[in-house]
Amino acid sequence: MHLSKKQSIKLTIAILVIFFTLSIISIKLNEEKGKQTQDINEASGEFNDFTISKNAEIILNNFERSSMKNGKKEWEVISKKGTINPITKKATLEDTELSLFSKDKIVKLKANHAKMEFVGNELGNAKLKGNIELNINNELILNTETAYYNKKDGIVTTKSPVKIDTEFVTITGDSMKVEIDNQIVTINKNVISVIKPKDSTSKKRKKE
């Protein structure tokens, strides 16, 4: 087939027009595909970056938690309100009562504020502060401002002033240690014991 010079020029122009048209369509398709891929990556990125912050906290109201072993309660925590971090398992509580059980005996601490650590479902160490009342087996009550429960050693200690006030004697000291298993109380530094006169106790009974 023989084309004239004029026909050859027209054919060349037509081929160029088709080429550039296809190139423009191809570029637009790639741009759309790239945009869709970017949108998908951004959307996926939102889920990939979704993690719970270490500062996240769950609000607790009327919080109660305890542990049983061989049918006997080991410990119990009761609090009116507070927060707990689901990652670190650390709780900040208010109006708290911590009960520690051993050999059918109990050491109970009440405090305005408390910070507790939980290891899995078990209680770890605990710090208590504010108007602490430490009740040992419902037989002896101590008052102090701070207390620390050491789970590993099974003891409760304080470096704050301690006071024991009974019907017959008042004992004060600068620090204290309570052994949970043995129910032994040790008061240290500047220990002062004041025995109350019999007359004062008898007068109190008459007033009651």
Coordinates of C-alpha atoms in Angstrom, one line a residue, residues 166-169 196-208:
T166 CA -6.1 1.4 125.1
E167 CA -8.2 1.6 128.2
F168 CA -5.2 1.0 130.4
V169 CA -2.1 2.3 128.5
K196 CA -3.5 5.2 132.9
P197 CA -4.6 5.3 136.6
K198 CA -7.3 3.0 137.7
D199 CA -9.4 5.9 138.8
S200 CA -9.5 7.4 135.3
T201 CA -10.6 4.2 133.8
S202 CA -13.3 3.6 136.4
K203 CA -14.5 7.2 135.9
K204 CA -14.8 6.6 132.2
R205 CA -16.9 3.5 132.8
K206 CA -19.2 5.4 135.2
K207 CA -19.7 8.2 132.6
E208 CA -20.6 5.6 130.0

